Coordinates of C-alpha atoms and ligand atoms in Angstrom, one line a residue:
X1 CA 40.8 91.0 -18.7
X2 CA 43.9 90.1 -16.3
X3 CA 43.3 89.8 -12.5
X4 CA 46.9 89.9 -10.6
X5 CA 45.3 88.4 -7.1
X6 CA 47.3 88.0 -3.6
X7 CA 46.8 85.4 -0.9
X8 CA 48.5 85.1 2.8
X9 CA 45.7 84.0 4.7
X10 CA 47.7 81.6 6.5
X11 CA 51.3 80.5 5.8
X12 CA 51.5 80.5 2.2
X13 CA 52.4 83.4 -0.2
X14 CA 50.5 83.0 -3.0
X15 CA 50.5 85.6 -6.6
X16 CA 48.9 84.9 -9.4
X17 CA 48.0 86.4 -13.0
X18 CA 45.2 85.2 -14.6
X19 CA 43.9 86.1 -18.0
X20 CA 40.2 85.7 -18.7
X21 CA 38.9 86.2 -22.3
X22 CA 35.7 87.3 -23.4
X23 CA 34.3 83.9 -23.7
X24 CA 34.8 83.5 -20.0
X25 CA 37.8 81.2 -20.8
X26 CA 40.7 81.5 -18.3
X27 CA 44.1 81.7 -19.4
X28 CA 47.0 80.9 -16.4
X29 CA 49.8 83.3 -16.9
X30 CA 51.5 82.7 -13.2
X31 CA 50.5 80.6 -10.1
X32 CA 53.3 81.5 -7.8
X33 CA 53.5 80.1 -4.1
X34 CA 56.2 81.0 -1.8
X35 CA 55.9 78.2 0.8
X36 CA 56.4 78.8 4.6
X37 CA 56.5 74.9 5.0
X38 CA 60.0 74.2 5.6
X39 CA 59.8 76.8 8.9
X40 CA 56.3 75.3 9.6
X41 CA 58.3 72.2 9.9
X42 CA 61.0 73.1 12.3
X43 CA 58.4 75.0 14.8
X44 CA 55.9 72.1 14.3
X45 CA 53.0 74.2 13.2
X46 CA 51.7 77.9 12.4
X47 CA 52.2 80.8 14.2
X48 CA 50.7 83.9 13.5
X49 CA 53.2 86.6 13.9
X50 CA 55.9 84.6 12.5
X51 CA 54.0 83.8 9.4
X52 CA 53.0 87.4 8.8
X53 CA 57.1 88.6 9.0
X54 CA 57.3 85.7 6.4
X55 CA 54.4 86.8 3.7
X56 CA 56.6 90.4 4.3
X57 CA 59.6 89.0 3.1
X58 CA 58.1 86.7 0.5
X59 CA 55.4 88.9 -0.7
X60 CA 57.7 91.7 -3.0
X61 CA 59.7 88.5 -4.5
X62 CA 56.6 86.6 -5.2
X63 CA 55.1 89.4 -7.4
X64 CA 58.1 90.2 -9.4
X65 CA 58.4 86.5 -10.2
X66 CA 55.2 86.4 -11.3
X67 CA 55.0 89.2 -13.2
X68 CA 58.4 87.6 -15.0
X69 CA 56.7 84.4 -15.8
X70 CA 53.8 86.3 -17.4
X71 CA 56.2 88.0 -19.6
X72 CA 54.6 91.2 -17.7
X73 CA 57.9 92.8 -15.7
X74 CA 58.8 95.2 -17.8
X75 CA 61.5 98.5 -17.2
X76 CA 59.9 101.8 -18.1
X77 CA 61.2 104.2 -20.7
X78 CA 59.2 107.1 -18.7
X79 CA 60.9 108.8 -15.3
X80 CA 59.1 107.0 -12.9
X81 CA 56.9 110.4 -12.1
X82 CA 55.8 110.6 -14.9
X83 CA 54.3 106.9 -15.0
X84 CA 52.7 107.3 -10.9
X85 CA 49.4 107.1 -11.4
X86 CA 48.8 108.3 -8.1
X87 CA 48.1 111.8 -6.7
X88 CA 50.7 113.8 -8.0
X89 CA 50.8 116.5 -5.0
X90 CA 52.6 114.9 -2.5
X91 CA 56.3 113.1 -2.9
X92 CA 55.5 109.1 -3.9
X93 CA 57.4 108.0 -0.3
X94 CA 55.0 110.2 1.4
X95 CA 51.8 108.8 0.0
X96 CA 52.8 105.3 -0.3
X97 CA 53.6 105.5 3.5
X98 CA 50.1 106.8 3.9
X99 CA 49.1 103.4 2.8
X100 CA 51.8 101.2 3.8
X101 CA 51.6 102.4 7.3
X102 CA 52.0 99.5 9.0
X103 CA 54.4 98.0 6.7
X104 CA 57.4 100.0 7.2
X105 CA 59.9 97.2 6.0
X106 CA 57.9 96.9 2.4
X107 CA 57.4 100.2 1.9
X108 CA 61.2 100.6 1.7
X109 CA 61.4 97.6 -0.8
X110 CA 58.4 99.1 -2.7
X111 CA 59.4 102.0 -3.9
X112 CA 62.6 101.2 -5.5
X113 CA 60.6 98.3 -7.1
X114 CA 58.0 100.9 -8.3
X115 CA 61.2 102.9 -9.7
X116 CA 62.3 100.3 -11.3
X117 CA 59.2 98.5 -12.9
X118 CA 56.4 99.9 -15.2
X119 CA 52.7 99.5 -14.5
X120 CA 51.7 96.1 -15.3
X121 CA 48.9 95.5 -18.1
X122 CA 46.5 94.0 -15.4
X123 CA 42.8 95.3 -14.8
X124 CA 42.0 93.9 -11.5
X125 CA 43.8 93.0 -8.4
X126 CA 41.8 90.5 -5.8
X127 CA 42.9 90.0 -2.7
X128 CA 41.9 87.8 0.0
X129 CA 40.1 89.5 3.0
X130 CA 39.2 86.4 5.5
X131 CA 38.7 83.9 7.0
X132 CA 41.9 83.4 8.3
X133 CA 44.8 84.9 10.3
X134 CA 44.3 88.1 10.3
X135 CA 48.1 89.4 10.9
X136 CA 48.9 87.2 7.5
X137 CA 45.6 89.0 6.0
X138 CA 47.0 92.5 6.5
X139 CA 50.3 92.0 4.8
X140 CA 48.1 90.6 1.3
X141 CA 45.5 93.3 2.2
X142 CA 47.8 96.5 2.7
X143 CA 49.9 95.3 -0.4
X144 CA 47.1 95.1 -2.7
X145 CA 46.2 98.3 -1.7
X146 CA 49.9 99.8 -2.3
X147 CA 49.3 98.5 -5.5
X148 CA 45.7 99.6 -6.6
X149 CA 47.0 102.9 -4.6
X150 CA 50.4 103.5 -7.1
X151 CA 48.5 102.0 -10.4
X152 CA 45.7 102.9 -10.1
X153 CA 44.2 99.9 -10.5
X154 CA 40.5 98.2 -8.8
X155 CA 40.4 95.7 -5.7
X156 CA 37.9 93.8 -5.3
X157 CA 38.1 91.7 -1.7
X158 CA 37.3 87.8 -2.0
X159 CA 36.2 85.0 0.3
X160 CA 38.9 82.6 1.0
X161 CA 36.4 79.6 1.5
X162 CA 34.3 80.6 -1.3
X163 CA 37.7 80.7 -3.8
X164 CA 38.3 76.5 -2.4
X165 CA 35.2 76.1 -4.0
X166 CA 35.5 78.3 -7.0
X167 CA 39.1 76.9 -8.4
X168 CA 37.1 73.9 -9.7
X169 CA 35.5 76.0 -12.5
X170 CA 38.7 76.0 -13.6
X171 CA 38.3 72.5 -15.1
X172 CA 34.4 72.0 -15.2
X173 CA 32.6 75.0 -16.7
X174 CA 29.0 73.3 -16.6
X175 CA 28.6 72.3 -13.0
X176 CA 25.4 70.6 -12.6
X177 CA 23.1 72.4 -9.7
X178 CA 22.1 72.0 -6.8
X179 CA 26.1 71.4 -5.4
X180 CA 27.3 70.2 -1.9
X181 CA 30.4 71.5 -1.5
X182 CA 33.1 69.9 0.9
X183 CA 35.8 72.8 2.0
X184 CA 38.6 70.8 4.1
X185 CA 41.2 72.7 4.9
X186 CA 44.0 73.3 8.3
X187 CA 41.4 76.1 9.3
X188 CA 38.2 75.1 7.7
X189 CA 35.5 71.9 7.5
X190 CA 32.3 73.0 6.1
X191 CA 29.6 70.9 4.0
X192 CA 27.8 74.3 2.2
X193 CA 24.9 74.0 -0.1
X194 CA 25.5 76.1 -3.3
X195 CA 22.4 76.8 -4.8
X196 CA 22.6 77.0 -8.6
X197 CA 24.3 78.9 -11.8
X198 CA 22.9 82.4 -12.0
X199 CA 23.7 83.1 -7.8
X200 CA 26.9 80.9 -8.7
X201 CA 28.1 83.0 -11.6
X202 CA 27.4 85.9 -9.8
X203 CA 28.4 84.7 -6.0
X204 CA 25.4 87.0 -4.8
X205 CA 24.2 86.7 -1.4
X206 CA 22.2 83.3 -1.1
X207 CA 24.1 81.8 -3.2
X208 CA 25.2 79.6 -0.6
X209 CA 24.0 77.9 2.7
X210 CA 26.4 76.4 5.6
X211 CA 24.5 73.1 6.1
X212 CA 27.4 72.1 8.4
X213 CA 30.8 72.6 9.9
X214 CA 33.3 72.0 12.5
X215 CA 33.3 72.5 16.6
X216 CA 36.2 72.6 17.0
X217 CA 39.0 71.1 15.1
X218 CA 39.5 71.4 11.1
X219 CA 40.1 68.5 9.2
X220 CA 43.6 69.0 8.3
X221 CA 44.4 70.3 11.7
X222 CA 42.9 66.9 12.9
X223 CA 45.8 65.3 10.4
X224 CA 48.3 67.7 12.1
X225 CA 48.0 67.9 15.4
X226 CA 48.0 63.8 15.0
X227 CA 50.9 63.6 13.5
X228 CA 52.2 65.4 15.8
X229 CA 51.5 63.3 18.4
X230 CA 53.5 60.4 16.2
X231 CA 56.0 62.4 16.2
X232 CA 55.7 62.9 12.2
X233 CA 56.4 66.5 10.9
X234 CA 54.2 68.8 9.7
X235 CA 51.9 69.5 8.1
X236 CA 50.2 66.7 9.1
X237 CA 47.9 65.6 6.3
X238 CA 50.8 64.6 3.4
X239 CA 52.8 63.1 5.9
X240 CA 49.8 60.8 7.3
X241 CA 48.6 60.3 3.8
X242 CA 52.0 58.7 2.5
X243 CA 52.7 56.8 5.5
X244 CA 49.2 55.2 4.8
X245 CA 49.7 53.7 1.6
X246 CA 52.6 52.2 2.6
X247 CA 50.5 50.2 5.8
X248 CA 48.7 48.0 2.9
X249 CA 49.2 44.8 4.3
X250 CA 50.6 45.5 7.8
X251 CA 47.3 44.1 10.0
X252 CA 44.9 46.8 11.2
X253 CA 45.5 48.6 14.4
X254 CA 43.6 50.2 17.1
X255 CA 39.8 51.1 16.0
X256 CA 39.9 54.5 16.4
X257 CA 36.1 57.0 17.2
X258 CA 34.3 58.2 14.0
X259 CA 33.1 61.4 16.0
X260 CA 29.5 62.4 15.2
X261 CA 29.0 60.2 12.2
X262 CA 25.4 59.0 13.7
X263 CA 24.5 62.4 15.0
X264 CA 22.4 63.0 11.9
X265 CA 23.3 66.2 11.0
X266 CA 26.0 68.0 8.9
X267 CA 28.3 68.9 11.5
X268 CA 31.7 67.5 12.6
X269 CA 34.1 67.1 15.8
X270 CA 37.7 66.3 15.0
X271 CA 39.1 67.3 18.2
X272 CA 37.5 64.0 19.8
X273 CA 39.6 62.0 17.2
X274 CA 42.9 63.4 18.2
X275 CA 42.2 63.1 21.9
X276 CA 41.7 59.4 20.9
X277 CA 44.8 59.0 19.2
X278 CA 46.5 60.8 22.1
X279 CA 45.9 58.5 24.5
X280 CA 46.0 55.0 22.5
X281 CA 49.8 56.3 21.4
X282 CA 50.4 56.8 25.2
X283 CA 49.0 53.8 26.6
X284 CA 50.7 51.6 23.3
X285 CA 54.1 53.1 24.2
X286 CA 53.9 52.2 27.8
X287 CA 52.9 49.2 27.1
X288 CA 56.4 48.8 24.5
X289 CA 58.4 51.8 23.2
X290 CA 59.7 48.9 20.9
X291 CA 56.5 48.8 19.3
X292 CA 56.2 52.5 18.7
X293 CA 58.2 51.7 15.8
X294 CA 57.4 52.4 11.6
X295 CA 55.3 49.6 11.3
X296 CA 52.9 50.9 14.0
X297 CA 52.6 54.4 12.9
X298 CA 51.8 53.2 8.8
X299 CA 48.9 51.4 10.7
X300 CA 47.8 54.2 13.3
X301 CA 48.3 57.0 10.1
X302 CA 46.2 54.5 7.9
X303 CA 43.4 54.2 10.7
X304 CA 43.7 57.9 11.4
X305 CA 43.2 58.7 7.7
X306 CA 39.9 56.3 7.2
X307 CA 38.1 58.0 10.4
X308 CA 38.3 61.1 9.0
X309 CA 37.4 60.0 5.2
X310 CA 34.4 58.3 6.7
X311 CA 32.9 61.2 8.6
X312 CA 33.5 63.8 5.7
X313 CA 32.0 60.8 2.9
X314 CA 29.4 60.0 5.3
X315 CA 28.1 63.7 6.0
X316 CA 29.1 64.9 2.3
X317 CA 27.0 62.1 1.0
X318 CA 24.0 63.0 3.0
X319 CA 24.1 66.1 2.3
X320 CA 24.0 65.4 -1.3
X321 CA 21.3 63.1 -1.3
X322 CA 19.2 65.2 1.3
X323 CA 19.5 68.5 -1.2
X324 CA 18.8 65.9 -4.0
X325 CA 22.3 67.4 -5.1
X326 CA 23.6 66.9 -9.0
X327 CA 27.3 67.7 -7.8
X328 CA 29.3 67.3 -5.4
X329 CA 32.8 69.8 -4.8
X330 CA 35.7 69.4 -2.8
X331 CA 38.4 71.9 -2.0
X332 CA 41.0 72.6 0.4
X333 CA 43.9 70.9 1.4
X334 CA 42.9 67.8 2.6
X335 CA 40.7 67.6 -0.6
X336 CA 44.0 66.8 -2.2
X337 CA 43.6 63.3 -0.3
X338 CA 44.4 60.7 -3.0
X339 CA 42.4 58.0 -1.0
X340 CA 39.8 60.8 0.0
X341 CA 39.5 61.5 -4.1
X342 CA 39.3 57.6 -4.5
X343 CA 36.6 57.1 -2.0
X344 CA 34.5 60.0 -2.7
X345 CA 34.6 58.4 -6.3
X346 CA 32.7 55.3 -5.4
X347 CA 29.9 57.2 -5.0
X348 CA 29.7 59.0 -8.6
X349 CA 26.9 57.0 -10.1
X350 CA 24.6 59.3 -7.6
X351 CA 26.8 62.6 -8.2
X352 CA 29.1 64.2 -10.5
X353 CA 32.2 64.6 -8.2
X354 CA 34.6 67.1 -8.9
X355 CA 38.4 68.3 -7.0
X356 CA 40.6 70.5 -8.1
X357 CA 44.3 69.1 -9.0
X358 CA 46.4 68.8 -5.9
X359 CA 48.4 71.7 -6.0
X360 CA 45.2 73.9 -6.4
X361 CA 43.6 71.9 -3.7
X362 CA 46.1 73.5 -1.1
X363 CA 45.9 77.8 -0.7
X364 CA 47.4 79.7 -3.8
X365 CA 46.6 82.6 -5.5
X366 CA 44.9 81.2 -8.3
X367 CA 41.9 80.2 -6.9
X368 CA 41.5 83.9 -5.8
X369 CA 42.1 85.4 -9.2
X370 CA 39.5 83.1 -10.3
X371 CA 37.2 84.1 -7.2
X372 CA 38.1 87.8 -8.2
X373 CA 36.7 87.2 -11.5
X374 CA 33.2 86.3 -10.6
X375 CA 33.2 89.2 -8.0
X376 CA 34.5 91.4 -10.5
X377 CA 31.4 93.5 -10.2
X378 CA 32.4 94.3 -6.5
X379 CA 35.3 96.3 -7.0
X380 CA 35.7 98.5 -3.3
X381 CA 37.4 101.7 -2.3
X382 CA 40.8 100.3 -1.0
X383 CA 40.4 102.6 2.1
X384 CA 37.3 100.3 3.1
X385 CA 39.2 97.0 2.9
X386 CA 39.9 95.4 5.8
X387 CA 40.9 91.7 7.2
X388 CA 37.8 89.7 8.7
X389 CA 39.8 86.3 10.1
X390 CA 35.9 85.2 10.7
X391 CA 34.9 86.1 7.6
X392 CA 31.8 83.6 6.5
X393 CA 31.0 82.7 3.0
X394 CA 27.0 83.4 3.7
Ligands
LIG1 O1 43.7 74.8 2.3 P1 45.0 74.7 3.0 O2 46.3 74.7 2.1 O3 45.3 75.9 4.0 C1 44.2 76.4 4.8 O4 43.4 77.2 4.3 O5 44.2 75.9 6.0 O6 45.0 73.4 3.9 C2 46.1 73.0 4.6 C3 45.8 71.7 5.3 C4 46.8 71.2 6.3 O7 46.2 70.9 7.5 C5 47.4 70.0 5.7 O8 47.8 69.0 6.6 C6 46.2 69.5 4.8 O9 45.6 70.7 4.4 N1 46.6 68.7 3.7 C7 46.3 67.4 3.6 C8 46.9 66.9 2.4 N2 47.6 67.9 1.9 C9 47.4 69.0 2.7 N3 45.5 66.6 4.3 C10 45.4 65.3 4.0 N4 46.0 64.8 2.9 C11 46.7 65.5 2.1 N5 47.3 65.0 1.0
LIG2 ZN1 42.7 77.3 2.4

């Protein structure tokens, strides 16, 4: 079967076409991200209404380039009536608008790409329906169900969190059960018990348990809003995690809080950490604005990047050993940590431990084609679909 799947639940565009044969094996046809980073970088963060006009302008381009690099964009030799698999009744501008209510600017892009283009070979579209922002949700939502709509094809709605965790099937088809899974992400830091294969394969309720999670600050916000505060760029995490290598050598700086790592149970405060950072980078560039120089922010990035590595290894290790775990699974974006990966590592005598590669680590439409295919039993009425920027994944 082949799963076309859409994700904007935050700044990035993602489309992707997956192929999945009957063996179960998955087949990548196109992964394609259209990246708000460069605008993330000149406004020094997200910003909800801005990234939703973004995933409208990005969204149309995304799918025809991936549709082009699965050999799948194809011109039809029918009059494009005859190939709307819609109701025929009404005119196509008519009913699309229906749908696309609240996207008037894609709705005029759509249709002439809908003249244009024949009905993909794809059996499934998945989309992702939260958590996250829930303007950016619409715009993947309400285009997924332009498309089911026009081709008549199923949606099935998927869990963001539970797609971080998913992508790593990808590479390891026989994860070992019981699983702690580590989702670090800008919006997300949960430790979640996955339970084993049967309520894995089939992502039934159950399946999973949040042991713990953030509360307040994520993870990778925790990397952003601190390198903010050095005055770094965004996002955050990269930038810190570069800067860190580079501070082997350079003597160690401030010791910075390791919030809640004693507090015995699976839950996390980043916010703490920042507030920390906040105040030693005011009170160091009092002191000397000379010293506020590269050398001190390799050293305040490297210390900045251990504090958080120890409180996610120390509660993700816990975890494991507490649900006598066999695996242990990391996703989101900070999960694409190189000294994260390393140090998680140390511990795989005790525990298979298992990433996906960096550039699946971060959002992209992949991991929700992928999610799409284990729900693919859950296929929804597009008229019931709606965002849920809370959404949980039990
Ligand atoms: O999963 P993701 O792409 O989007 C959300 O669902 O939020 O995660 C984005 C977050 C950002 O906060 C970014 O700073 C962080 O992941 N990130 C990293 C790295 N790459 C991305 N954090 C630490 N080290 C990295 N190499
Ligand atoms: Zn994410």
């Amino acid at each position: 079967m082949k799963i076309l799947a859409i994700e904007t639940s935050c700044d990035d565009t993602g489309i992707a076409i997956l192929e999945v044969s009957k063996t179960g094996d998955f087949a990548v046809k196109a992964n394609v991200i259209a990246s708000q980073v460069k605008i993330g970088k000149k406004y020094g963060g997200v910003y909800p209404m801005m990234a939703k006009r973004e995933h409208q302008k990005n969204i149309l381009p995304a799918l025809i380039s991936a549709l082009e690099k699965a050999r799948m964009l194809k011109k039809p030799d029918k009059s494009p009536k005859e190939h709307f698999d819609g109701p025929a009744t009404i005119s196509l501008e008519a009913s699309l608008g229906a749908v696309l209510e609240r996207e008037p600017e894609l709705l005029k892009k759509i249709i002439p790409f809908f003249k244009k283009y024949e009905k993909p070979d794809v059996d499934l579209i998945s989309v992702t329906n939260g958590p996250g922002l829930e303007p950016c949700l619409w715009v993947g939502i309400n285009f997924a169900k332009c498309l089911s709509y026009f081709w008549n094809i199923p949606i099935v709605p998927v869990n963001h969190t539970e797609s971080h965790i998913l992508v790593n099937t990808l590479e390891n088809k026989n994860i070992k059960f019981p699983a702690i899974a580590l989702v670090v992400s800008g919006g997300h830091t949960q430790i979640i018990l996955v339970k084993g294969k049967p309520h894995f394969a089939k992502a039934s309720r159950g399946a999973y348990k949040i042991l713990g999670e953030t509360r307040d600050d994520a993870a990778g916000e925790c990397f952003d809003k601190c390198a903010k505060i050095l005055g770094l760029g965004y996002p955050g995490g990269p930038i810190i995690s570069k800067l860190a290598v580079k501070s082997v050598g350079c003597r160690t700086s401030h010791r910075l809080p390791r919030p809640m790592m004693g507090s015995g149970d699976y839950d996390f405060s980043f916010s703490g950490l920042k507030t920390a950072v906040l105040y030693q980078v005011k009170k160091d560039k009092n002191n000397s604005m000379e010293l506020f120089n590269k050398e001190y922010k390799m050293k305040m990035a490297a210390e900045i990047q251990q504090a958080i590595i120890d409180v996610l290894i120390k509660k993700t290790i816990k975890a494991g050993t507490d649900y006598k775990a066999k695996t242990i699974i990391l996703g989101g974006g900070v999960s694409a940590n190189q000294e994260l990966r390393k140090q998680f590592l140390e511990f795989s005598n005790e525990f298979k431990i298992i990433f996906p590669k960096p550039e699946l680590s971060t959002d992209n439409g992949l991991m929700i084609a992928i999610a799409g295919f284990y729900h693919k039993n859950k296929i929804t009425n597009w008229k019931k679909i709606s965002a849920n920027g809370n959404l949980r994944i039990n």
